[in-house]
Amino acid sequence: MTEKILSEKNRVVRHSRLELIEHWAIAISGLILLATGIFELPVAKRYYIITVPGLGWTADFITSLYLHYAAALVFTAAGIFHLVYHGGARGETGLLPQKGDMKASVTVIKSLFGFGQEPPMHKYLPEQRWAYVGMALIIAMLIVSGLIKTYKNLYAPDLSLAIVLTATWIHNICFVLFFLAFLAHMAAILLRPNWPMVRGIFTGNVRLDYARHRHALWIADLEKNEKSVDP
Amino acid sequence: MRISAGAAALTGIHLPKTARAEAAGSLATLIDLSLCDGCADRTMPVCIQACRSINADKIPPVAEHIPEPWPRKTIEDWSKKQDVTNRLTPYNYLYVHRAEVTVDGRSQTLFVPRRCMHCDNPACATICPFSANHKNQNGAVVINPNQCFGGAKCRDVCPWEIPQRQSGVGIYLHVLPDFMGNGVMYKCDLCNDRLKEGKKPGCIEACPRGAMLIGPKKEIEAQAQARSSKINGHIYGQKENGGTATLYVSPVSFELLNQTMIRKPGQPDMKPGVERRMAGTDPLGKAVLASPVLGLALAGVAGWFSRRRDRKTRQEEDHD
C-alpha cells in the first residue's frame, strides 16, 4: 500500500512514484502532442510563429511529425499502461465515478465559490472523478484515431476514405476537447482550496492537516487500515 | 524496425512491408518523351486543351471581395489569369515544358508534360489535416474542393509543389475566412470521375501521338521498362518520392532534362531520386504502432512486482 500517514512530518502519501511517472509522462507528452498537433496545421508561417527565436522549425510539417510521433509513443504506452495496470492488474476504482457523485460535484463546486459547505470527501473529489473519466475517454479516442492515422501514413495511404475521415475528425475534435480539458485542469489548480493538492503531484504527498480537513473519509479509511494491521 | 517486428509477433498482426499502392485495381500512367512532340503544329498542346475543357467548370465563381487573411495577407487569385497555360495554376493542371538539350554534340528538343505524379504514398494526402486530399485505390490522388481549406500544406510537402491555390472559394468562406484557410487547392485528379465511368483521363485520350498510356500499375511498369530498354533510355517516377503512379520514359537522362528546368512557382523541376521526406518518420511511426504492446508489457511487469510486494506484505503480517 503506497498511501501512508506520516504523522511526524504532517504529511500523507497520496501518489506512488509510479503514479507520478505516469502522470508526468502523459502530461508532458500530451503537451508536446498538442503543440506539434497545432503545428501540423498551416499556422506557423501565417501567424509569424517562425519569426520567434527557436521556433523556425514550426513551419516544417515533417519535423513536427517526428516530434508528434515521439510524443505519441510515450503517450500511448503510458495510457495503455495506466489502464491495464491500475484498472486490470490492481483493480483500482477510486478514480471512477461513484453513486451520488453528480450531486456531490455540484455541492463541491458551489462551495469552491463560497456557497455552502463541502461534504466530507475521499481521496479524490467527486468532480475530479468525473473529470478523470472525461479525460480518459478523450485520450482513448485520440489514441485509437491516432493509431489509425499512423497506420494509414505508413502502410495504407489508400485506406477507405470513410475510415480516414472518421479517424481524422475524431482526432481533430478530441484535440480541441483535450485542449479544453487541459485548460479546465489548470483552472482547477487556480482555485485556492485546491492549492494544497498541487504539491502532491510533484512530491507524491500532501499536508496531513489539509487531508484530515478535506479528505476526511480517505484519512479515516487509512487510519482504520493502519489499526487493523497493528499487532 | 525491431520494436514493430516484436509487436507484430506478439499481437499476431502482420504489417505489410510497403505502402499498399500495389493493390489490385491500382493504375499508373506512362508518358513517353520519345513520342511527345509538344503538338508543335498547334497553338496549344492537345493534352492541355482536353484537360482545360474537362475541368473548365471546376472552380466556382470567386468571391467578389476575397477576404484578406490575417495576419499574413497572402491572396492567390488566378481568376483573372485563367488563360495561363505555361505553368500549373488552379485553372491549369497540366503544362508542357520545352527542353533544349545537347547529347553527344547533337541538339535535341524534348517536350515534357508536367502534372501531379499521383505518388504511391503521397504526403500531400496523408498529412492533410482535414483529409480533404486522399489517395484512391485506383491510384488517383484527389482533393475534395468541398473539404479543402486552402492552407497549402499539400503544396509545402510535395517535392514538386504541384497543388495550386485559388483564394476566395471554398468552405473557409463560411467558417472564419479572416483567420483560418485561404481558398481551395487544385491539381490534376487523373480525371477520377472519368476513370469511374471506365473512360481514360482526358489528356491521355486526346494525345494524337499516343505518347501517354494508362493501365494496371504492374503492366505500365513493365511497359516503361520495355520502352526504356528499347531506346536505351531512362525512367523517372519509379523511385522518386518513394514511387509514383506516373512513369516518364525518356531517351535523354533526367539529370540533363532537370538542368533545363528552373524551379519556379507552378513550374516544378525534375530532380532525379528526389526523396520522400516522410520516409524518415516511418521507423518512429512503426514504434508508435507498437506502443500499445509496450504499454501492455510494462503493465505486466509492474503488475507482477506489485503482486509479489503484496504477497510479501501479507506474509510479514501473518508472521507478526
XYZ file of C-alpha atoms in Angstrom:
551
model
C 0.000 0.000 0.000
C 1.547 3.298 -1.112
C -0.817 5.570 0.753
C 0.559 6.178 4.214
C 0.146 8.662 7.043
C 3.396 10.288 8.142
C 2.152 11.984 11.330
C 5.563 13.187 12.497
C 6.057 15.068 9.215
C 2.417 16.224 8.968
C 2.221 14.507 5.587
C 0.207 11.790 3.930
C 1.458 9.914 0.876
C -1.131 10.438 -1.875
C 0.624 9.148 -5.008
C 3.247 6.449 -5.554
C 6.392 7.169 -7.574
C 4.939 5.078 -10.377
C 1.767 7.193 -10.459
C 3.846 10.371 -10.600
C 5.840 8.981 -13.541
C 2.589 8.026 -15.330
C 1.055 11.434 -14.732
C 4.058 13.373 -15.965
C 4.666 11.063 -18.919
C 1.104 11.640 -20.086
C 1.167 15.368 -19.225
C 4.468 16.215 -20.942
C 3.894 14.023 -23.992
C 0.313 15.355 -24.164
C 1.546 18.949 -24.232
C 4.096 18.111 -26.948
C 1.282 16.423 -28.905
C -0.914 19.500 -28.510
C 1.822 21.851 -29.715
C 3.001 19.693 -32.610
C -0.640 18.961 -33.490
C -1.155 22.712 -33.862
C 1.986 22.918 -35.993
C 0.558 20.225 -38.268
C -1.925 22.931 -39.260
C -0.601 25.591 -41.636
C -0.353 28.242 -38.922
C 3.368 28.765 -38.285
C 4.046 30.863 -41.396
C 0.686 32.590 -41.459
C 0.886 33.683 -37.830
C 4.626 34.506 -37.980
C 5.397 31.861 -35.322
C 8.503 31.060 -37.365
C 9.878 34.513 -36.587
C 10.003 33.709 -32.843
C 13.602 32.765 -31.971
C 13.883 28.986 -31.651
C 10.607 28.293 -33.426
C 11.864 28.443 -37.007
C 11.216 24.692 -37.359
C 7.482 25.019 -36.727
C 6.655 25.575 -40.393
C 8.259 22.260 -41.328
C 5.436 19.726 -41.085
C 7.814 16.756 -41.271
C 9.859 17.978 -38.281
C 6.614 18.421 -36.339
C 5.622 14.890 -37.349
C 8.876 13.449 -35.907
C 8.097 15.156 -32.590
C 4.409 14.181 -32.764
C 5.303 10.517 -33.267
C 7.927 10.582 -30.488
C 5.403 12.057 -28.041
C 2.647 9.699 -29.261
C 4.886 6.723 -28.466
C 5.161 7.806 -24.803
C 1.512 8.965 -24.581
C 0.083 5.711 -25.956
C 2.348 3.407 -23.951
C 1.656 5.373 -20.739
C -2.102 5.431 -21.414
C -2.289 1.686 -22.028
C -0.055 1.033 -19.007
C -2.329 3.129 -16.805
C -5.469 1.355 -17.973
C -4.099 -2.181 -17.731
C -2.024 -1.797 -14.553
C -4.476 0.162 -12.402
C -7.745 -0.988 -13.946
C -6.715 -4.579 -14.669
C -3.825 -5.830 -12.563
C -4.617 -3.874 -9.388
C -8.362 -3.429 -9.801
C -8.243 0.175 -8.576
C -11.533 2.010 -8.963
C -11.045 5.058 -6.728
C -10.970 7.424 -9.711
C -14.178 6.098 -11.263
C -17.426 7.986 -10.582
C -19.494 6.630 -7.710
C -23.176 6.783 -6.924
C -24.166 10.308 -5.913
C -21.049 11.919 -7.449
C -23.059 14.158 -9.747
C -24.985 15.731 -6.865
C -21.873 15.907 -4.683
C -19.933 17.568 -7.535
C -22.461 20.402 -7.637
C -22.165 20.857 -3.855
C -18.335 20.901 -4.026
C -18.214 23.324 -6.953
C -20.681 25.650 -5.196
C -18.559 25.519 -2.041
C -15.433 26.444 -4.049
C -17.151 29.731 -4.806
C -18.232 30.304 -1.209
C -21.717 28.834 -1.325
C -22.340 26.193 1.348
C -20.081 23.582 2.937
C -18.088 20.823 1.250
C -19.233 17.311 2.146
C -16.569 15.004 3.700
C -14.585 13.538 0.806
C -12.496 10.520 -0.154
C -9.016 10.692 -1.710
C -10.471 12.068 -4.924
C -13.174 14.728 -5.158
C -16.434 13.728 -6.872
C -15.959 16.207 -9.738
C -12.364 15.013 -10.044
C -13.676 11.512 -10.754
C -15.989 12.822 -13.497
C -13.156 14.893 -14.952
C -10.948 11.789 -14.935
C -13.481 9.753 -16.913
C -13.929 12.621 -19.395
C -10.178 12.995 -19.886
C -9.710 9.203 -20.150
C -12.351 8.982 -22.896
C -10.768 11.861 -24.826
C -7.323 10.262 -24.511
C -8.661 6.857 -25.598
C -10.287 8.382 -28.689
C -7.097 10.312 -29.512
C -5.009 7.158 -29.203
C -7.291 4.956 -31.324
C -7.790 7.572 -34.062
C -4.074 8.454 -33.953
C -3.086 4.815 -34.424
C -5.394 4.542 -37.454
C -3.876 7.707 -38.940
C -0.356 6.409 -38.305
C -1.177 3.065 -39.951
C -2.546 4.983 -42.938
C 0.609 7.132 -43.145
C 2.867 4.102 -43.111
C 1.071 1.309 -44.868
C -2.242 2.313 -46.378
C -2.486 5.788 -47.902
C -5.418 4.404 -49.912
C -7.303 3.201 -46.823
C -11.098 3.571 -47.144
C -11.949 7.275 -47.224
C -14.790 6.705 -44.722
C -12.331 5.263 -42.172
C -9.775 8.014 -42.836
C -12.352 10.796 -42.495
C -13.826 9.282 -39.324
C -10.379 8.913 -37.717
C -9.353 12.408 -38.826
C -12.422 14.143 -37.445
C -12.418 12.174 -34.189
C -8.729 13.141 -33.820
C -9.414 16.807 -34.622
C -12.455 17.107 -32.338
C -10.737 15.273 -29.468
C -7.677 17.503 -29.971
C -9.899 20.521 -29.225
C -11.556 18.715 -26.284
C -8.131 17.707 -24.911
C -7.001 21.329 -25.075
C -10.185 22.473 -23.265
C -9.785 19.703 -20.671
C -6.178 20.805 -20.117
C -7.341 24.404 -19.579
C -10.014 23.189 -17.132
C -7.341 21.151 -15.304
C -5.194 24.272 -14.978
C -8.197 26.345 -13.921
C -8.899 23.868 -11.094
C -5.381 24.466 -9.794
C -6.046 28.194 -9.631
C -8.832 27.655 -7.079
C -7.437 28.293 -3.595
C -8.978 25.244 -1.841
C -7.146 23.016 -4.362
C -3.690 24.535 -3.802
C -2.561 22.028 -1.147
C -3.165 19.198 -3.672
C -0.666 20.671 -6.162
C 2.378 19.626 -4.135
C 1.022 16.070 -4.249
C 1.509 15.742 -7.984
C 5.136 16.906 -7.675
C 6.245 15.172 -4.464
C 3.647 12.441 -4.001
C 2.480 13.665 -0.568
C 0.152 16.348 0.787
C -0.227 18.022 4.190
C -1.926 15.768 6.721
C -3.931 18.590 8.344
C -5.269 19.547 4.903
C -6.156 15.920 4.156
C -7.884 15.482 7.533
C -9.949 18.568 6.870
C -10.830 17.993 3.202
C -10.417 14.238 2.601
C -11.785 13.068 5.921
C -13.214 9.818 4.516
C -9.855 8.897 2.943
C -7.896 9.554 6.146
C -10.485 7.627 8.173
C -10.016 4.674 5.807
C -6.223 4.892 6.105
C -6.348 5.049 9.909
C -8.744 2.105 10.018
C -6.368 0.057 7.836
C -3.344 1.027 9.902
C -5.119 -0.014 13.137
C -6.172 -3.336 11.629
C -2.547 -4.243 10.761
C -1.151 -3.096 14.116
C -0.320 -6.118 16.356
C 12.362 -1.868 -37.016
C 12.880 -4.412 -34.255
C 10.226 -2.977 -31.989
C 7.473 -3.219 -34.603
C 8.514 -6.713 -35.562
C 8.221 -7.636 -31.905
C 4.808 -6.040 -31.703
C 3.655 -7.878 -34.780
C 4.891 -11.180 -33.402
C 3.213 -10.567 -30.072
C -0.112 -9.493 -31.456
C -0.171 -11.808 -34.438
C -0.712 -8.788 -36.683
C 1.242 -8.896 -39.899
C 2.000 -5.417 -41.125
C 2.664 -5.007 -44.827
C 6.261 -4.350 -45.801
C 5.454 -1.437 -48.098
C 2.637 1.007 -48.676
C -0.366 -0.612 -50.301
C -0.052 1.182 -53.619
C 0.285 -2.136 -55.402
C -3.342 -3.046 -54.631
C -5.332 -4.715 -57.379
C -7.071 -2.045 -59.420
C -4.263 0.421 -58.858
C -3.498 2.276 -62.059
C -0.438 4.048 -63.378
C 0.312 6.240 -66.360
C 3.239 6.329 -68.731
C 4.490 9.441 -70.529
C 6.843 8.574 -73.385
C 9.006 11.610 -74.095
C 10.378 9.965 -77.232
C 6.894 10.294 -78.726
C 5.667 13.639 -77.364
C 6.272 16.484 -79.821
C 4.521 19.129 -77.745
C 1.910 19.430 -80.535
C 4.315 21.851 -82.224
C 1.888 22.377 -85.115
C -0.877 23.642 -82.849
C -1.360 26.759 -80.763
C -1.793 24.686 -77.601
C -0.871 21.054 -76.898
C -3.967 18.884 -77.222
C -3.473 17.349 -73.765
C -3.681 20.800 -72.152
C -6.711 21.662 -74.246
C -8.522 18.474 -73.201
C -7.597 18.935 -69.547
C -8.809 22.537 -69.504
C -12.027 21.640 -71.263
C -12.847 18.823 -68.803
C -12.022 20.963 -65.764
C -13.411 24.255 -67.087
C -16.212 24.462 -64.520
C -14.329 23.046 -61.578
C -13.776 26.335 -59.761
C -16.967 28.121 -58.713
C -17.241 31.902 -59.138
C -14.650 33.574 -56.920
C -15.882 35.899 -54.128
C -16.122 39.467 -55.370
C -14.107 40.686 -52.402
C -11.658 37.988 -51.404
C -11.216 38.160 -47.606
C -7.763 39.350 -46.630
C -6.148 36.653 -44.483
C -4.820 37.794 -41.107
C -2.052 38.453 -40.195
C -0.121 37.326 -43.300
C -2.046 38.870 -46.147
C -1.278 36.384 -48.935
C -4.017 36.151 -51.558
C -3.584 33.889 -54.583
C -6.149 34.832 -57.189
C -5.866 33.311 -60.654
C -9.441 34.037 -61.682
C -8.328 36.903 -63.933
C -5.397 34.902 -65.343
C -7.278 31.776 -66.330
C -5.638 31.715 -69.746
C -2.156 30.968 -68.390
C -1.023 27.584 -69.762
C 2.753 27.695 -69.322
C 2.650 26.683 -65.675
C 0.409 24.971 -63.129
C -2.373 27.180 -61.807
C -5.730 26.446 -60.137
C -7.176 26.684 -63.660
C -4.421 24.736 -65.422
C -3.422 21.283 -64.160
C -1.032 20.378 -66.956
C 1.619 22.242 -68.888
C 4.334 21.168 -71.306
C 7.953 22.079 -70.628
C 10.168 22.546 -73.675
C 13.681 21.206 -73.065
C 16.589 22.049 -75.351
C 19.391 19.595 -74.652
C 22.663 18.651 -76.279
C 23.553 14.966 -76.258
C 26.822 13.810 -77.792
C 27.156 17.183 -79.509
C 23.710 16.895 -81.083
C 20.963 19.384 -80.146
C 17.585 17.914 -79.345
C 14.236 19.324 -78.285
C 12.086 17.354 -75.890
C 8.637 18.159 -74.580
C 7.807 17.175 -71.018
C 4.135 17.242 -69.940
C 4.040 18.123 -66.229
C 1.234 17.473 -63.776
C 0.616 15.691 -60.449
C 2.642 12.452 -60.243
C -0.002 10.646 -58.125
C 2.592 9.288 -55.698
C 2.301 5.842 -54.118
C 2.408 7.283 -50.606
C 1.648 10.968 -51.088
C 2.460 13.208 -48.129
C 0.093 15.816 -49.621
C -2.789 13.424 -48.890
C -1.664 11.537 -45.791
C -0.925 14.595 -43.693
C -3.752 16.811 -44.904
C -5.205 17.957 -41.546
C -8.789 17.525 -42.771
C -8.243 14.505 -45.038
C -9.550 16.649 -47.880
C -6.876 15.079 -50.076
C -6.956 11.320 -50.486
C -5.206 8.542 -52.371
C -7.882 6.403 -54.029
C -7.448 2.667 -54.518
C -7.240 3.252 -58.253
C -4.110 5.318 -57.621
C -5.587 8.780 -58.190
C -4.753 11.398 -55.561
C -7.839 13.585 -55.351
C -8.535 16.832 -53.479
C -12.153 17.293 -52.387
C -12.811 21.004 -53.052
C -15.719 20.950 -50.586
C -13.465 19.983 -47.677
C -10.251 21.809 -48.555
C -9.448 24.990 -46.577
C -6.624 26.026 -48.891
C -3.901 26.066 -46.244
C -1.431 24.911 -48.938
C 0.164 22.330 -46.645
C -0.102 19.852 -49.535
C 1.975 22.167 -51.731
C 4.591 22.592 -48.990
C 5.129 18.845 -48.560
C 5.014 17.974 -52.275
C 8.564 17.747 -53.668
C 7.249 19.304 -56.885
C 4.882 21.818 -55.205
C 2.121 20.724 -57.579
C -1.181 21.831 -55.922
C -2.117 25.428 -56.642
C -4.318 27.692 -54.542
C -7.289 29.760 -55.557
C -8.319 32.190 -52.810
C -11.897 33.359 -52.434
C -13.597 29.991 -52.970
C -14.459 27.057 -50.728
C -15.675 26.189 -47.278
C -13.330 28.585 -45.457
C -15.502 31.481 -46.616
C -18.281 30.116 -44.378
C -16.150 29.492 -41.272
C -13.538 32.087 -40.219
C -12.194 33.451 -43.518
C -10.006 36.099 -41.879
C -8.248 33.688 -39.523
C -8.414 30.185 -40.985
C -7.951 28.860 -44.507
C -7.344 30.761 -47.690
C -9.224 29.090 -50.549
C -9.030 25.687 -52.190
C -6.073 23.743 -53.595
C -6.437 22.425 -57.136
C -4.448 19.923 -59.164
C -4.821 17.050 -61.618
C -7.076 14.304 -60.215
C -6.272 11.854 -63.025
C -9.816 12.546 -64.261
C -11.057 10.334 -61.431
C -14.706 10.813 -62.411
C -13.923 9.636 -65.941
C -11.974 6.647 -64.570
C -15.063 5.640 -62.580
C -17.032 5.667 -65.835
C -14.430 3.441 -67.453
C -13.016 6.293 -69.559
C -9.393 7.384 -69.877
C -8.094 10.671 -68.479
C -8.715 13.482 -70.960
C -5.047 14.172 -71.720
C -4.324 10.511 -72.478
C -7.403 10.061 -74.645
C -6.670 13.228 -76.609
C -2.916 12.757 -77.244
C -2.563 12.485 -81.044
C 0.835 10.788 -80.742
C -0.158 8.117 -78.256
C 2.611 9.405 -76.010
C 0.612 8.734 -72.861
C -0.762 5.457 -71.584
C -2.803 4.327 -68.596
C -3.218 0.823 -67.261
C -2.712 -1.523 -64.315
C 0.371 -0.428 -62.390
C 2.331 -3.639 -62.948
C 1.666 -3.558 -66.685
C 2.647 0.089 -67.010
C 5.850 -0.568 -65.072
C 6.681 -3.444 -67.417
C 5.834 -1.296 -70.420
C 8.051 1.538 -69.159
C 10.896 -0.899 -68.602
C 10.489 -2.373 -72.079
C 10.316 1.012 -73.835
C 13.274 2.329 -71.861
C 15.379 -0.738 -72.713
C 14.453 -0.445 -76.375
C 15.749 3.108 -76.688
C 18.496 2.694 -74.086
C 16.592 5.332 -72.174
C 15.736 6.440 -68.682
C 12.725 6.230 -66.354
C 11.510 8.891 -63.927
C 8.873 8.365 -61.247
C 9.614 4.796 -60.243
C 11.678 5.643 -57.169
C 11.168 9.384 -56.897
C 9.295 10.448 -53.743
C 9.067 6.767 -52.771
C 7.485 5.748 -56.073
C 4.710 7.294 -58.125
C 1.901 6.275 -60.447
C 3.418 8.351 -63.265
C 6.375 6.964 -65.182
C 8.259 9.084 -67.692
C 10.341 7.285 -70.296
C 12.987 9.431 -71.933
C 15.794 8.909 -74.447
C 17.718 11.622 -72.577
C 18.821 11.376 -68.938
C 16.704 13.167 -66.384
C 19.803 14.845 -64.951
C 20.098 16.595 -68.284
C 16.376 17.353 -68.540
C 16.390 18.685 -64.982
C 19.128 21.136 -65.921
C 16.720 22.746 -68.380
C 14.146 23.326 -65.642
C 14.462 26.356 -63.425
C 12.246 25.678 -60.458
C 9.651 28.406 -60.093
C 6.163 28.515 -58.542
C 3.944 26.323 -60.727
C 6.946 25.087 -62.733
C 8.467 22.115 -60.921
C 11.900 20.741 -61.641
C 12.598 17.048 -62.209
C 15.358 16.199 -59.779
C 16.212 12.504 -60.165
C 15.885 10.423 -56.995
C 14.044 13.117 -55.065
C 13.460 11.619 -51.633
C 10.181 11.023 -49.833
C 10.807 13.118 -46.754
C 8.139 11.372 -44.694
C 10.100 8.113 -45.071
C 12.402 9.384 -42.319
C 9.482 9.371 -39.884
C 8.417 5.804 -40.735
C 10.575 3.998 -38.100
C 9.170 6.242 -35.387
C 5.656 5.696 -36.781
C 6.195 1.927 -36.544
C 7.284 2.360 -32.939
C 4.034 4.276 -32.304
C 2.040 1.356 -33.727
C 3.945 -0.939 -31.354
C 3.491 1.338 -28.328
C 0.254 -0.331 -27.075
C 2.232 -3.569 -26.806
C 4.978 -1.705 -24.944
C 2.353 -0.335 -22.514
C 0.892 -3.828 -22.030
C 4.302 -5.364 -21.423
C 5.247 -2.699 -18.868
C 1.885 -3.162 -17.109
C 2.523 -6.900 -16.987
C 5.940 -6.424 -15.399
C 4.690 -3.774 -12.939
C 1.689 -5.982 -12.078
C 3.990 -8.913 -11.299
C 6.148 -6.795 -8.976
C 3.041 -5.365 -7.338
C 1.582 -8.822 -6.642
C 4.929 -10.014 -5.262
C 5.116 -6.998 -2.953
C 1.540 -7.554 -1.738
C 2.290 -11.241 -1.099
C 5.390 -10.369 0.935
C 3.476 -7.783 2.957
C 0.770 -10.336 3.731
C 3.362 -12.926 4.771
C 5.059 -10.397 7.065
C 1.684 -9.520 8.621
C 0.907 -13.222 9.153
C 4.306 -13.699 10.873
C 3.637 -10.743 13.153
